[in-house]
N, CA and C of each residue as an Amber inpcrd file, in Angstrom:
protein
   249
 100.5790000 104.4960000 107.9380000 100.3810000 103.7820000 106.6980000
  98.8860000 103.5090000 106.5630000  98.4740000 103.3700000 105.0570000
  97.1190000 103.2110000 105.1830000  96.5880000 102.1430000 103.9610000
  96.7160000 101.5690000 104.0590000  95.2810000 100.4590000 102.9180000
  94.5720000 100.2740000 102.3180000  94.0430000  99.9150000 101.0380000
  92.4890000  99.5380000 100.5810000  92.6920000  98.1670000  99.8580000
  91.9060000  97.6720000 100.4530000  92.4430000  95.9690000 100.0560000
  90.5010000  95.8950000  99.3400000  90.1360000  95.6130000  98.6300000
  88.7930000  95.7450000  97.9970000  87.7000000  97.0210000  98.4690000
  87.2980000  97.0120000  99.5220000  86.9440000  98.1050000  99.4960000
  87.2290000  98.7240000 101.2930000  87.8740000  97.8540000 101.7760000
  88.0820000  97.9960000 103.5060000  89.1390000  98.5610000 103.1270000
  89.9740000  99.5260000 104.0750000  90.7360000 100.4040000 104.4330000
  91.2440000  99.9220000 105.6870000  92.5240000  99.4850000 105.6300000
  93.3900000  98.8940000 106.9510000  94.1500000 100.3680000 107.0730000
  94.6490000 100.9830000 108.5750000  95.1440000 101.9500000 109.0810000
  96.2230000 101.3010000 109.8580000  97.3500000 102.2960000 110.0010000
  98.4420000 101.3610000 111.3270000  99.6570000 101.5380000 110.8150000
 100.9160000 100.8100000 111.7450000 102.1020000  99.9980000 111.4840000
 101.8190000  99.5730000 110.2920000 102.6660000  99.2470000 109.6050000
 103.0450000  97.3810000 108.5020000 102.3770000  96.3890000 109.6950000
 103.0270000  96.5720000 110.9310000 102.7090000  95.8020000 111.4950000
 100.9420000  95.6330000 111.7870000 100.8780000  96.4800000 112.4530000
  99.2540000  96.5680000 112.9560000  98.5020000  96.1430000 111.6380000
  98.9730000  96.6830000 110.7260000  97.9640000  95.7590000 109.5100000
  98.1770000  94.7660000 109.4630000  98.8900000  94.0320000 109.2900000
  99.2540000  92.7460000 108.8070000  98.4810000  91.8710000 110.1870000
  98.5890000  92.6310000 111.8020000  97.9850000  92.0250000 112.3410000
  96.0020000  92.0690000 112.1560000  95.6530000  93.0550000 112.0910000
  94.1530000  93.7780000 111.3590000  93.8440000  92.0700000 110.3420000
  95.1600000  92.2060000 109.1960000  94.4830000  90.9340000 108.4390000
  94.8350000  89.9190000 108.9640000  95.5030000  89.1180000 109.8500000
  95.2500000  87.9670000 110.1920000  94.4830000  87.7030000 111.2300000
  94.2280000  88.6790000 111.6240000  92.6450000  88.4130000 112.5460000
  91.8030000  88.3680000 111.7690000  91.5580000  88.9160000 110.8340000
  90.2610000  88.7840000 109.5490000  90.5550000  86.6820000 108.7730000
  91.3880000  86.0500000 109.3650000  91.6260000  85.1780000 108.6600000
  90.4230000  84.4860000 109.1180000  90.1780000  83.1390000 107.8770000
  88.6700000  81.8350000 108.6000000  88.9330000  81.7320000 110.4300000
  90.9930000  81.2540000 110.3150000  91.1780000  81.1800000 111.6220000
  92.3520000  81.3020000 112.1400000  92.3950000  82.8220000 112.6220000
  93.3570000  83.5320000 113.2340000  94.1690000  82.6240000 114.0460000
  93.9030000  81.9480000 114.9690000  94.9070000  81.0050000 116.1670000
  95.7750000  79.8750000 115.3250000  95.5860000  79.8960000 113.8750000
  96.3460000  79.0880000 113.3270000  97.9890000  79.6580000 113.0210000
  97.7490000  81.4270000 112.9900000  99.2940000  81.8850000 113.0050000
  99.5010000  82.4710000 114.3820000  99.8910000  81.8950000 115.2850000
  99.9530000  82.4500000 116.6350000 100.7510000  83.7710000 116.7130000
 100.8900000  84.0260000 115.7570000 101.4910000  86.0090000 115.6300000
 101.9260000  86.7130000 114.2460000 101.8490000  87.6740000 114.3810000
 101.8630000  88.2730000 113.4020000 103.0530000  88.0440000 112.2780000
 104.3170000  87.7050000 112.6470000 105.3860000  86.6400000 111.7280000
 104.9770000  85.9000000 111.0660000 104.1560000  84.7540000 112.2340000
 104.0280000  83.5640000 111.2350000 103.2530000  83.9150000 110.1890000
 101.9680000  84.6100000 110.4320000 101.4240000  85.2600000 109.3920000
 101.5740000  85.8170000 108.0950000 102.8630000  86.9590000 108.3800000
 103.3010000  87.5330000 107.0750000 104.3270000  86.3250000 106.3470000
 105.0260000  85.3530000 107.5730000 106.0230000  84.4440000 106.1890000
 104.9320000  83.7510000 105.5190000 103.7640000  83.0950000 105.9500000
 102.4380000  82.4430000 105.3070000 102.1950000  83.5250000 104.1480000
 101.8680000  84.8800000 104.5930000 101.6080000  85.2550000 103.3820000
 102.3920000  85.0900000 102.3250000 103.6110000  85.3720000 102.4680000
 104.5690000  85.6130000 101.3750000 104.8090000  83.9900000 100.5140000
 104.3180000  82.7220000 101.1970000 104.5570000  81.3590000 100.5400000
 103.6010000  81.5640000  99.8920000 101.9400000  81.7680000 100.0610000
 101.3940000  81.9820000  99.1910000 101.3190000  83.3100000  98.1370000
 101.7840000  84.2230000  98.3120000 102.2530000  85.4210000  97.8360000
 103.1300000  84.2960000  96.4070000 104.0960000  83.9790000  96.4540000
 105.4160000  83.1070000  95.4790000 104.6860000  82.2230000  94.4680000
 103.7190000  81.3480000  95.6070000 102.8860000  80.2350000  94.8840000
 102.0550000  81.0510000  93.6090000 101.4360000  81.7960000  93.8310000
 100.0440000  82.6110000  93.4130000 100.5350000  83.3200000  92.1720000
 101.9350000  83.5710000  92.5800000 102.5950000  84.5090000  91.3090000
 103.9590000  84.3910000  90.8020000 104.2170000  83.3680000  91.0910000
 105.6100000  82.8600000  90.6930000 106.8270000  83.8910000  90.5320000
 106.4830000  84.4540000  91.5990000 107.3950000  85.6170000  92.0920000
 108.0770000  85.1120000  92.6080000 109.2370000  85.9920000  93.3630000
 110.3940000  85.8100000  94.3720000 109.4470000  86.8290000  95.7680000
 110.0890000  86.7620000  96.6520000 109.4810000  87.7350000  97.8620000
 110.5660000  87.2590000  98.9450000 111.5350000  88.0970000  99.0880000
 112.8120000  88.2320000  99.7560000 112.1430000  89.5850000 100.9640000
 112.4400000  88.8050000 102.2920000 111.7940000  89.7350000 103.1080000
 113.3700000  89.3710000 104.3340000 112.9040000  91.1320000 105.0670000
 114.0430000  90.7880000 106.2240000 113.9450000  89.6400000 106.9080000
 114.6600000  89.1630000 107.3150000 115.3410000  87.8640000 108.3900000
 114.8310000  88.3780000 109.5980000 115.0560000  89.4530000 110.1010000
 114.5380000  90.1080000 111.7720000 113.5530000  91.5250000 111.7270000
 113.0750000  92.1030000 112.3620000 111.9220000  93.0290000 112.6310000
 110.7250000  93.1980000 111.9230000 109.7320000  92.6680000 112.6990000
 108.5130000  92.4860000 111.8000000 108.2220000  93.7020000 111.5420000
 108.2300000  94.7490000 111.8460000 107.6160000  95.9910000 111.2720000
 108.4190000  95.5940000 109.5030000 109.7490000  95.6160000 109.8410000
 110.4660000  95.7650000 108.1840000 110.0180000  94.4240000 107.2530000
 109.5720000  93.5550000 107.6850000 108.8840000  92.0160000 107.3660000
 107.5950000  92.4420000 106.5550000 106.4890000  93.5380000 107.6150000
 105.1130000  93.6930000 107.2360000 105.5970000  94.8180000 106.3310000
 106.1390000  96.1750000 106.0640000 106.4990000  96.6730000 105.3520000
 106.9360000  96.5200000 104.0410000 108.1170000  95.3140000 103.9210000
 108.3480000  94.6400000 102.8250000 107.1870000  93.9180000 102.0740000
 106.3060000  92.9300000 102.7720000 105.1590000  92.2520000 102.1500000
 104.2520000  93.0150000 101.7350000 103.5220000  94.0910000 102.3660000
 103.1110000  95.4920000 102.3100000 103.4880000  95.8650000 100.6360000
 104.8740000  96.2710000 100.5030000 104.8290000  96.7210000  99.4640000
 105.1360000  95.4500000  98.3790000 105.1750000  94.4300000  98.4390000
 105.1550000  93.3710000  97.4230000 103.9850000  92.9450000  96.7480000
 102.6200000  93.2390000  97.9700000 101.3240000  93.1770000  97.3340000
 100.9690000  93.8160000  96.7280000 101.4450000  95.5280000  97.2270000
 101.4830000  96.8170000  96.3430000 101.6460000  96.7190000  95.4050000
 102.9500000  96.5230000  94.5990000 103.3800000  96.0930000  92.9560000
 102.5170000  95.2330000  92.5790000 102.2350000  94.1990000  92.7840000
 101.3070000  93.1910000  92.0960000  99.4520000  93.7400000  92.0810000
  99.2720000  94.6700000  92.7050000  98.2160000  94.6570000  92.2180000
  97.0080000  94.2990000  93.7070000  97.5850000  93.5220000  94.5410000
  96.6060000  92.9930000  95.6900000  96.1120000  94.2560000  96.3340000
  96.9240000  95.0110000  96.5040000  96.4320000  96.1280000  97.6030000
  96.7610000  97.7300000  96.6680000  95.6730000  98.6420000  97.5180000
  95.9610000  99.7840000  96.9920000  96.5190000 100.6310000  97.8830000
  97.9200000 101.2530000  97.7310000  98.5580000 101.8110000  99.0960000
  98.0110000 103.3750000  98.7860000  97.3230000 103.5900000 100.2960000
  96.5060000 105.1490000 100.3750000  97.4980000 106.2880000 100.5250000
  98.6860000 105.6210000 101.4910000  99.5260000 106.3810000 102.3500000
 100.4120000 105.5330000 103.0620000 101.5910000 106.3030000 102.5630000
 103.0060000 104.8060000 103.4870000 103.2230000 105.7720000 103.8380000
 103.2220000 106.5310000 104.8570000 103.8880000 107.0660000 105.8270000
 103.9170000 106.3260000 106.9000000
C-alpha cells in the first residue's frame, strides 16, 4: 500500500502506516500502539466531519485499512496504491 498525505508518501501495511503516522505525532507515547492510535484517529476523523467511521472490532491491519480508506473518500489522503 502506498500514500501521499500533502506531499510525504507513507509505504507499508495499513498497519505500518498508520504506525509511520503516529510516530510523526507532537507525541507518539501518548498512543502506546498503533490501535489506540487509529481508534483516536477515527474520533477525530467523526468530530471533523460529522461522519460515521464503523471500523473492525479485531485486527489492526483490517482497523488501519478501513481508516485508510475512510480518509481516502474524504479527501485527507491520496491513495498511490492499495495493494
Amino acid at each position: 500500500m502506498k500514500i501521499r498525505i500533502d506531499e510525504r508518501t507513507y509505504e507499508g501495511t495499513g498497519t505500518e502506516i498508520m504506525d509511520q503516522l503516529r510516530q510523526g505525532t507532537f507525541d507518539p507515547t501518548e498512543y502506546p500502539d498503533t490501535e489506540s492510535y487509529i481508534w483516536q484517529l477515527r474520533s477525530n476523523f467523526m468530530r471533523a466531519t460529522d461522519l460515521e467511521c464503523d471500523l473492525p472490532e479485531t485486527g489492526v491491519e483490517r482497523q488501519a485499512r478501513a481508516m485508510i480508506d475512510r480518509l481516502a473518500k474524504v479527501g485527507s489522503l491520496e491513495m498511490l496504491d492499495d495493494g
